[in-house]
Amino acid sequence: HQVAWYAQRIGVTPAHLNAIAQALAGKSALELIHERLLLEARRELIYTTRTIGAIADSLGFADPGYFTRFFKRLAGVSPKDFRRRALAPGEHAPKDQTTGS
């Protein structure tokens, strides 16, 4: 969802929600939403056998291509490559850029 959707749900303006996110996390509300989407996408790719299209749909992306571009922009690799590397024997899962672990 967009920042405005979350703001409306908790009864504040999008600008106020952004100010709160910036003050508490040092990031915009949109950055936090994107980080959470990326985390869920990574979990789905590692722990399920669902297709990339099904994962994209479950996360609210209307188009698997848009999801792939979103994922690659934030994670540095495509969802397919992320899954392959994360599940490859003897290889370590890609480093989580949002937490540094």
PDB file of C-alpha atoms in Angstrom:
ATOM      1  CA  HIS A   1       0.000   0.000   0.000  1.00  0.00           C
ATOM      2  CA  GLN A   2       0.941   3.607  -0.378  1.00  0.00           C
ATOM      3  CA  VAL A   3       2.007   5.774   2.559  1.00  0.00           C
ATOM      4  CA  ALA A   4      -1.377   7.537   2.465  1.00  0.00           C
ATOM      5  CA  TRP A   5      -3.180   4.229   3.054  1.00  0.00           C
ATOM      6  CA  TYR A   6      -1.192   3.533   6.230  1.00  0.00           C
ATOM      7  CA  ALA A   7      -1.527   7.135   7.394  1.00  0.00           C
ATOM      8  CA  GLN A   8      -5.302   7.027   6.981  1.00  0.00           C
ATOM      9  CA  ARG A   9      -5.485   3.742   8.901  1.00  0.00           C
ATOM     10  CA  ILE A  10      -3.788   5.245  11.936  1.00  0.00           C
ATOM     11  CA  GLY A  11      -5.473   8.635  11.663  1.00  0.00           C
ATOM     12  CA  VAL A  12      -2.596  10.894  10.667  1.00  0.00           C
ATOM     13  CA  THR A  13      -1.589  12.703   7.505  1.00  0.00           C
ATOM     14  CA  PRO A  14       1.020  11.179   5.185  1.00  0.00           C
ATOM     15  CA  ALA A  15       3.340  14.091   5.996  1.00  0.00           C
ATOM     16  CA  HIS A  16       2.998  13.433   9.726  1.00  0.00           C
ATOM     17  CA  LEU A  17       3.615   9.709   9.229  1.00  0.00           C
ATOM     18  CA  ASN A  18       6.751  10.543   7.253  1.00  0.00           C
ATOM     19  CA  ALA A  19       7.909  12.889  10.007  1.00  0.00           C
ATOM     20  CA  ILE A  20       7.396  10.180  12.624  1.00  0.00           C
ATOM     21  CA  ALA A  21       9.230   7.579  10.520  1.00  0.00           C
ATOM     22  CA  GLN A  22      12.091  10.004   9.931  1.00  0.00           C
ATOM     23  CA  ALA A  23      12.353  10.860  13.621  1.00  0.00           C
ATOM     24  CA  LEU A  24      12.214   7.259  14.851  1.00  0.00           C
ATOM     25  CA  ALA A  25      13.951   5.312  12.080  1.00  0.00           C
ATOM     26  CA  GLY A  26      15.857   7.941  10.131  1.00  0.00           C
ATOM     27  CA  LYS A  27      14.013   6.827   6.981  1.00  0.00           C
ATOM     28  CA  SER A  28      10.901   7.863   5.116  1.00  0.00           C
ATOM     29  CA  ALA A  29       7.702   5.893   5.551  1.00  0.00           C
ATOM     30  CA  LEU A  30       8.040   4.714   1.954  1.00  0.00           C
ATOM     31  CA  GLU A  31      11.563   3.415   2.620  1.00  0.00           C
ATOM     32  CA  LEU A  32      10.248   1.452   5.601  1.00  0.00           C
ATOM     33  CA  ILE A  33       7.410   0.013   3.519  1.00  0.00           C
ATOM     34  CA  HIS A  34       9.854  -1.016   0.805  1.00  0.00           C
ATOM     35  CA  GLU A  35      12.213  -2.619   3.334  1.00  0.00           C
ATOM     36  CA  ARG A  36       9.343  -4.652   4.747  1.00  0.00           C
ATOM     37  CA  LEU A  37       8.225  -5.746   1.273  1.00  0.00           C
ATOM     38  CA  LEU A  38      11.780  -6.793   0.472  1.00  0.00           C
ATOM     39  CA  LEU A  39      12.030  -8.783   3.703  1.00  0.00           C
ATOM     40  CA  GLU A  40       8.783 -10.615   2.960  1.00  0.00           C
ATOM     41  CA  ALA A  41       9.873 -11.258  -0.620  1.00  0.00           C
ATOM     42  CA  ARG A  42      13.173 -12.727   0.561  1.00  0.00           C
ATOM     43  CA  ARG A  43      11.386 -14.983   3.044  1.00  0.00           C
ATOM     44  CA  GLU A  44       8.971 -16.195   0.378  1.00  0.00           C
ATOM     45  CA  LEU A  45      11.796 -16.882  -2.066  1.00  0.00           C
ATOM     46  CA  ILE A  46      13.787 -18.881   0.460  1.00  0.00           C
ATOM     47  CA  TYR A  47      11.112 -20.703   2.423  1.00  0.00           C
ATOM     48  CA  THR A  48       8.474 -21.449  -0.214  1.00  0.00           C
ATOM     49  CA  THR A  49       8.416 -23.002  -3.657  1.00  0.00           C
ATOM     50  CA  ARG A  50       5.888 -20.457  -4.931  1.00  0.00           C
ATOM     51  CA  THR A  51       6.577 -18.918  -8.308  1.00  0.00           C
ATOM     52  CA  ILE A  52       7.932 -15.400  -8.551  1.00  0.00           C
ATOM     53  CA  GLY A  53       4.618 -14.384 -10.116  1.00  0.00           C
ATOM     54  CA  ALA A  54       2.667 -15.808  -7.165  1.00  0.00           C
ATOM     55  CA  ILE A  55       4.974 -14.074  -4.694  1.00  0.00           C
ATOM     56  CA  ALA A  56       4.615 -10.794  -6.575  1.00  0.00           C
ATOM     57  CA  ASP A  57       0.835 -11.141  -6.486  1.00  0.00           C
ATOM     58  CA  SER A  58       0.753 -11.975  -2.767  1.00  0.00           C
ATOM     59  CA  LEU A  59       2.815  -8.868  -2.004  1.00  0.00           C
ATOM     60  CA  GLY A  60       0.462  -6.624  -3.966  1.00  0.00           C
ATOM     61  CA  PHE A  61       2.420  -6.182  -7.192  1.00  0.00           C
ATOM     62  CA  ALA A  62       0.141  -6.142 -10.235  1.00  0.00           C
ATOM     63  CA  ASP A  63       2.936  -7.266 -12.542  1.00  0.00           C
ATOM     64  CA  PRO A  64       5.730  -9.815 -11.908  1.00  0.00           C
ATOM     65  CA  GLY A  65       8.026  -7.666 -14.058  1.00  0.00           C
ATOM     66  CA  TYR A  66       7.518  -4.678 -11.773  1.00  0.00           C
ATOM     67  CA  PHE A  67       8.179  -6.878  -8.744  1.00  0.00           C
ATOM     68  CA  THR A  68      11.398  -8.155 -10.345  1.00  0.00           C
ATOM     69  CA  ARG A  69      12.593  -4.592 -11.042  1.00  0.00           C
ATOM     70  CA  PHE A  70      11.655  -3.515  -7.491  1.00  0.00           C
ATOM     71  CA  PHE A  71      13.487  -6.495  -5.973  1.00  0.00           C
ATOM     72  CA  LYS A  72      16.582  -6.067  -8.130  1.00  0.00           C
ATOM     73  CA  ARG A  73      16.791  -2.344  -7.358  1.00  0.00           C
ATOM     74  CA  LEU A  74      16.704  -2.952  -3.598  1.00  0.00           C
ATOM     75  CA  ALA A  75      18.476  -6.314  -3.294  1.00  0.00           C
ATOM     76  CA  GLY A  76      21.002  -5.950  -6.105  1.00  0.00           C
ATOM     77  CA  VAL A  77      20.005  -9.241  -7.748  1.00  0.00           C
ATOM     78  CA  SER A  78      16.889 -10.572  -9.416  1.00  0.00           C
ATOM     79  CA  PRO A  79      14.463 -12.683  -7.368  1.00  0.00           C
ATOM     80  CA  LYS A  80      15.453 -15.735  -9.416  1.00  0.00           C
ATOM     81  CA  ASP A  81      19.168 -15.219  -8.733  1.00  0.00           C
ATOM     82  CA  PHE A  82      18.494 -14.469  -5.066  1.00  0.00           C
ATOM     83  CA  ARG A  83      16.599 -17.745  -4.664  1.00  0.00           C
ATOM     84  CA  ARG A  84      19.229 -19.722  -6.558  1.00  0.00           C
ATOM     85  CA  ARG A  85      22.084 -18.289  -4.485  1.00  0.00           C
ATOM     86  CA  ALA A  86      20.230 -18.587  -1.173  1.00  0.00           C
ATOM     87  CA  LEU A  87      19.381 -22.226  -1.765  1.00  0.00           C
ATOM     88  CA  ALA A  88      22.678 -23.311  -3.342  1.00  0.00           C
ATOM     89  CA  PRO A  89      24.543 -25.863  -1.198  1.00  0.00           C
ATOM     90  CA  GLY A  90      27.716 -24.467   0.305  1.00  0.00           C
ATOM     91  CA  GLU A  91      26.856 -20.868  -0.492  1.00  0.00           C
ATOM     92  CA  HIS A  92      25.786 -18.365   2.091  1.00  0.00           C
ATOM     93  CA  ALA A  93      22.504 -16.560   1.713  1.00  0.00           C
ATOM     94  CA  PRO A  94      22.906 -12.990   0.415  1.00  0.00           C
ATOM     95  CA  LYS A  95      23.602 -10.413   3.080  1.00  0.00           C
ATOM     96  CA  ASP A  96      20.514  -8.562   4.282  1.00  0.00           C
ATOM     97  CA  GLN A  97      21.133  -4.954   3.265  1.00  0.00           C
ATOM     98  CA  THR A  98      18.424  -3.666   5.590  1.00  0.00           C
ATOM     99  CA  THR A  99      19.932  -5.012   8.798  1.00  0.00           C
ATOM    100  CA  GLY A 100      23.524  -5.768   7.802  1.00  0.00           C
ATOM    101  CA  SER A 101      23.245  -9.425   8.792  1.00  0.00           C
TER     102      SER A 101
END
